[in-house]
């Protein structure tokens, strides 16, 4: 099978249950290599590969190489945990205000999909990275994750106080100082 035709296998793997196990070893190896080097135009299909045991590790390797631009341009209707973890990781690595502000829209796009642990991580990242902490869009990121049903306002406010982002907390100043 020619490399340029491997993208035709995606619909087969997606729509035919257990099709992976019926492919010959050499075809599986070519597909594994394809997934590990998945073209940026196909990054939206990484969720399929993450769900197939024989391709998961190759998809995870590709995801570790995914850039801000690739993840910003991709649209996931149901975002895999590994992809949202990578988005948070890239956001945490913002080295200047432009990077923080530009990638904030990607973080915001999936705000309602993050797990409770990911919400806490995002808030922690916002407090730890001065480029994010003092960016224009940090408030928008925090407001967007408040819409997530996996964490309530009290939990979010507690994490904001811990991250030295009390200015975004909904609690009153005297309530935040009770534990001090």
Short mmCIF file of N, CA and C in Angstrom, two decimals, residues 63 81-91:
data_model
loop_
_atom_site.label_atom_id
_atom_site.label_comp_id
_atom_site.label_asym_id
_atom_site.label_seq_id
_atom_site.Cartn_x
_atom_site.Cartn_y
_atom_site.Cartn_z
N UNK A 63 1.10 13.11 18.97
CA UNK A 63 0.50 14.18 19.75
C UNK A 63 1.55 14.98 20.52
N UNK A 81 -8.86 13.10 25.92
CA UNK A 81 -8.13 13.55 27.10
C UNK A 81 -6.69 13.90 26.75
N UNK A 82 -6.05 13.06 25.94
CA UNK A 82 -4.65 13.29 25.58
C UNK A 82 -4.47 14.59 24.80
N UNK A 83 -5.43 14.93 23.98
CA UNK A 83 -5.35 16.17 23.20
C UNK A 83 -5.52 17.38 24.12
N UNK A 84 -6.49 17.31 25.02
CA UNK A 84 -6.68 18.43 25.94
C UNK A 84 -5.48 18.57 26.87
N UNK A 85 -4.87 17.46 27.27
CA UNK A 85 -3.64 17.54 28.07
C UNK A 85 -2.53 18.25 27.29
N UNK A 86 -2.42 17.94 26.01
CA UNK A 86 -1.40 18.59 25.17
C UNK A 86 -1.68 20.09 25.02
N UNK A 87 -2.94 20.45 24.88
CA UNK A 87 -3.30 21.87 24.79
C UNK A 87 -2.88 22.59 26.07
N UNK A 88 -3.16 22.00 27.21
CA UNK A 88 -2.78 22.60 28.49
C UNK A 88 -1.27 22.70 28.60
N UNK A 89 -0.57 21.65 28.18
CA UNK A 89 0.89 21.66 28.21
C UNK A 89 1.45 22.79 27.35
N UNK A 90 0.96 22.92 26.14
CA UNK A 90 1.44 23.98 25.25
C UNK A 90 1.12 25.36 25.82
N UNK A 91 -0.05 25.51 26.40
CA UNK A 91 -0.43 26.79 27.02
C UNK A 91 0.53 27.12 28.17
#
